[in-house]
Amino acid sequence: VEASIPEPQREAWLKHQVSGFKDKDGFESEVVRHVETTLARSMFNCDESAAYSACSLAFRDRLILEWNRTQQRQTFVDSKRLYYLSLEFLMGRALDNAMLNIGQKDVAKAGLADLGFRIEDVIEQEHDAALGNGGLGRLAACFLDSLASLNYPAWGYGLRYRYGIFKQEIIDGYQVEVPDYWLDFNPWEFPRHDVTVDIQFFGIVRKSTNENGRTVSHWEGGEIVKAVAYDVPIPGYATPSTNNLRLWSSTAASGEFDFQKFNNGDYESSVAEQQRAETISAVLYPNDNLERGKELRLKQQYFWVAASLYDIVRRFKKSKRPWREFPDQVAIQLNDTHPTLAVVELQRILLDLEGLEWDEAWSIVTNTFGYTNHTVLPEALEKWSVPLIQHLLPRHLQIIYEINLYFLQSVERKFPDDRELLGRVSIIEESQPKMVRMAHLAIVGSHKVNGVAELHSDLIKTTIFKDFVTIFGPDKFTNVTNGITPRRWLHQANPRLSELISSKTGGKDFLTDLNELNKVELHVNDKAFRKEWAAIKLANKERLAKHIKTSAGVTVDPTALFDVQVKRIHEYKRQQLNIFGVIHRYLTLKAMSPEERKEQQPRVSIFGGKAAPGYWMAKQIIHLINSVGKVVNNDEDIGDLLKVVFLEDYNVSKAEIIIPASDISEHISTAGTEASGTSNMKFVLNGGLIIGTCDGANIEITREIGENNIFLFGNLAEDVEDLRHAHTYGSHEIDPDLNRVFQEIEKGTFGSTQDFAALISAVRDHGDYYLVSDDFHSYVETQALVDEAYRNQEEWITKCITSVARMGFFSSDRCINEYAEGIWNIEPLRVEKEEGA
Ligand code: TH1
């Protein structure tokens, strides 16, 4: 049925066209209206939380109008669109971001003040949208910001988890997980109860022959779960473009089936069915860089992928174009292997539902998809057992086998008689049970595969995907170094620094062209500029010091060197190396005379990050950090020379406070294990320096800012394999300083020695897989260089300013433009800029 209003009646619509608030007065009027009608409150019971809700609704109204216009524009132009499929979108707070991107924060600030509120307090009311674990999810969020800001026609597709990443509490030094129920009141989403897709699971495959004598497959029976769309508007910066993030929520399909049960008095079981369906989108799996092969996770993946593809195909079919034009209209990016079933699902749609021949369908599929790899860690590479897929998705398993058959046949034609090669590249691993290797499927099903930093992209070509380079040639594999959005990670998190920089770059243009930052370098010797720079850093540190006091109860001196390591807790990220280094520092200070101590650089070691609930070792690391803090922070010999703080519940909004306050941050993964890292970029952009290994994006950061401005240490990726081999087969001498640290822990200086025994024996007795001992000496020496450099504040500030000025490359705008040109083949839409923004 045509839902469009007929021409004669459109005049009435145009006359009443809504426009959203235009100025302070309009804003206030919208806030009051929302308080009084939408929220059914009044000035007599409007608290900060109600003010937040009403303010957000006023902004949401504006966004949705722009969203509508953007979608109309995109539909009208009908150019190629990008669809970014990610199981994680770590968005953080939306209000501050919306105000800044629309360019109406000043208006809101004045308006809220008129109504009796401080804008900072109102912003603070918002619960983070925490639908992600760490870097991978936050990268997806930065990409959405850049796609909208650059006016690309693009949608994100994800899952609307009822529970995001858990909230972390620290109780007696241990991590405790608390569920993150965030949907109580979420003004940023629009439920689309009319946009639903029925998703099938289980069942059987029946074959029949059609009139052309072709075998046709019918996937029948099983159960149906309904996907409901929730749309989140994504505002671009300084542009009216507002893109869409569509999140799917699961619910029971309302068929006759339940109805019958209901009538038969089987009320409980129909409710149980509802709950079972809702389980699919209930919770984000809290593992970063780890896949555990759980059935519900596979269900999530198929549910989300099938709903998204149905939506994408439905949109394409409206254009009435022939199927072969699909890849000219649609690019789909796979954020890691999590959405790889999309490759199979699209082939199934084209083959079984649209009646295309295999080859034509497969060429459409492979020209549509691109795959981004984010990790080489073996425990993170997805494999699903064949019996599980057979059970859940019987037709998909058949298609996977067929894809594999044709692929292996083509390999055999090219490389006859290399049976080992076939075994290595096969999508099916011949294990017990057999497993589907999702990365192999993603490579075979995509036209481009990329890594996320140069070293990482080189590593995948020479290690885990080596054989595929031989088969497909090197051009299929490429690098797109990650980036971050300067809107959130500079302008929003560090408004004073953003303001100072804009005073030297001729306005706020640097936020849309981050290379403009290089103009700042001309002012590196400008006295007033340097003074303001230092004052901003100190103010940011004072703010963090306050937060440390209220959240961890530790008093820290804001003039001390702030040393920060905040990221997921993982052995490969080596928080254990950091805390062993802290203990070494403590022992060194203890051994000094009071006079000697006076010469030392005071330091605050700040840690933060969640451990996956099932990751026992990571939890031991958290416990050790807290135990060390308890001793060191209360040692009168030490005083302000060393404080150790663990900040609980590290998330996006806390990062916005922590990152601008850092002097030095730690990115110290075992070389070759951190694909990129993105917080390294955020810290440097905010005028902090880095201590790090030659890993991930640290290498390109060094190339951009210069090696005098970074503290690199440790073994190189190319030497890791030999070192590990030597640990296992030769004798393994532990660094003597590290041994002293171990002895101190074992003496019980930091409490219960049993708890920490595993951390020590991982290094001493179990092969030190992450090379903690190998890098310890170099790490401690380099930290001493940091102290020394910090003592010369003038030189330190010069390093900081120079580094910031050279960070333009790491904007996610640059990164998205590279994807758009090299992988997606999409163009920005021309959009008239608004005044004011
Ligand atoms: C991270 C990588 O560890 C990090 O180095 C990189 O900067 C980031 O992705 C963005 O590219 C990854 N996160 C996950 C999460 C899961 C599985 C694999 C990875 S890799 C669940």
PDB file of C-alpha atoms and ligand atoms in Angstrom, residues 88 133 135-136 139 287-291 297 336 338 374-375 380 452 482 572-573 674-678, ligand 1:
ATOM      1  CA  GLU A  88      29.874  -3.565  19.024  1.00  0.00           C
ATOM      2  CA  ASN A 133      34.175  -4.035  24.996  1.00  0.00           C
ATOM      3  CA  GLY A 135      38.939  -0.592  20.943  1.00  0.00           C
ATOM      4  CA  LEU A 136      36.948  -2.476  18.318  1.00  0.00           C
ATOM      5  CA  LEU A 139      36.496   2.373  16.538  1.00  0.00           C
ATOM      6  CA  ASN A 287      35.196 -10.826  26.006  1.00  0.00           C
ATOM      7  CA  ASP A 288      37.754  -8.698  24.231  1.00  0.00           C
ATOM      8  CA  ASN A 289      40.118 -10.560  21.925  1.00  0.00           C
ATOM      9  CA  LEU A 290      38.634 -13.945  22.846  1.00  0.00           C
ATOM     10  CA  GLU A 291      36.020 -16.212  21.270  1.00  0.00           C
ATOM     11  CA  ARG A 297      26.723 -15.917  20.479  1.00  0.00           C
ATOM     12  CA  ASP A 336      36.147  -8.493  12.257  1.00  0.00           C
ATOM     13  CA  HIS A 338      31.724 -11.569  13.773  1.00  0.00           C
ATOM     14  CA  HIS A 374      41.658  -6.671  14.120  1.00  0.00           C
ATOM     15  CA  THR A 375      43.789  -9.327  15.764  1.00  0.00           C
ATOM     16  CA  ALA A 380      40.467 -14.551  19.230  1.00  0.00           C
ATOM     17  CA  VAL A 452      44.363  -1.779  11.141  1.00  0.00           C
ATOM     18  CA  ASN A 482      42.936   3.227  12.524  1.00  0.00           C
ATOM     19  CA  TYR A 572      49.207  -9.404  26.102  1.00  0.00           C
ATOM     20  CA  LYS A 573      48.665  -5.730  27.020  1.00  0.00           C
ATOM     21  CA  GLU A 674      48.322  -5.274  19.666  1.00  0.00           C
ATOM     22  CA  ALA A 675      46.931  -4.840  16.168  1.00  0.00           C
ATOM     23  CA  SER A 676      46.740  -1.075  16.446  1.00  0.00           C
ATOM     24  CA  GLY A 677      45.576   0.438  19.694  1.00  0.00           C
ATOM     25  CA  THR A 678      43.616   3.670  19.417  1.00  0.00           C
TER      26      THR A 678
HETATM   27  C1  TH1 B   1      40.976  -4.521  18.994  1.00  0.00           C
HETATM   28  C2  TH1 B   1      42.471  -4.708  18.927  1.00  0.00           C
HETATM   29  O1  TH1 B   1      42.906  -5.487  20.015  1.00  0.00           O
HETATM   30  C3  TH1 B   1      43.144  -3.329  18.970  1.00  0.00           C
HETATM   31  O2  TH1 B   1      44.527  -3.458  18.803  1.00  0.00           O
HETATM   32  C4  TH1 B   1      42.583  -2.441  17.865  1.00  0.00           C
HETATM   33  O3  TH1 B   1      43.065  -1.137  18.010  1.00  0.00           O
HETATM   34  C5  TH1 B   1      41.075  -2.415  17.918  1.00  0.00           C
HETATM   35  O4  TH1 B   1      40.549  -3.732  17.882  1.00  0.00           O
HETATM   36  C6  TH1 B   1      40.469  -1.640  16.769  1.00  0.00           C
HETATM   37  O5  TH1 B   1      41.021  -2.036  15.555  1.00  0.00           O
HETATM   38  C7  TH1 B   1      40.184  -5.774  19.029  1.00  0.00           C
HETATM   39  N1  TH1 B   1      39.082  -5.933  19.755  1.00  0.00           N
HETATM   40  C8  TH1 B   1      38.505  -7.156  19.599  1.00  0.00           C
HETATM   41  C9  TH1 B   1      37.344  -7.592  20.197  1.00  0.00           C
HETATM   42  C10 TH1 B   1      36.864  -8.874  19.936  1.00  0.00           C
HETATM   43  C11 TH1 B   1      37.555  -9.696  19.080  1.00  0.00           C
HETATM   44  C12 TH1 B   1      38.718  -9.283  18.480  1.00  0.00           C
HETATM   45  C13 TH1 B   1      39.195  -7.992  18.742  1.00  0.00           C
HETATM   46  S1  TH1 B   1      40.580  -7.168  18.173  1.00  0.00           S
HETATM   47  C14 TH1 B   1      35.596  -9.343  20.583  1.00  0.00           C
END
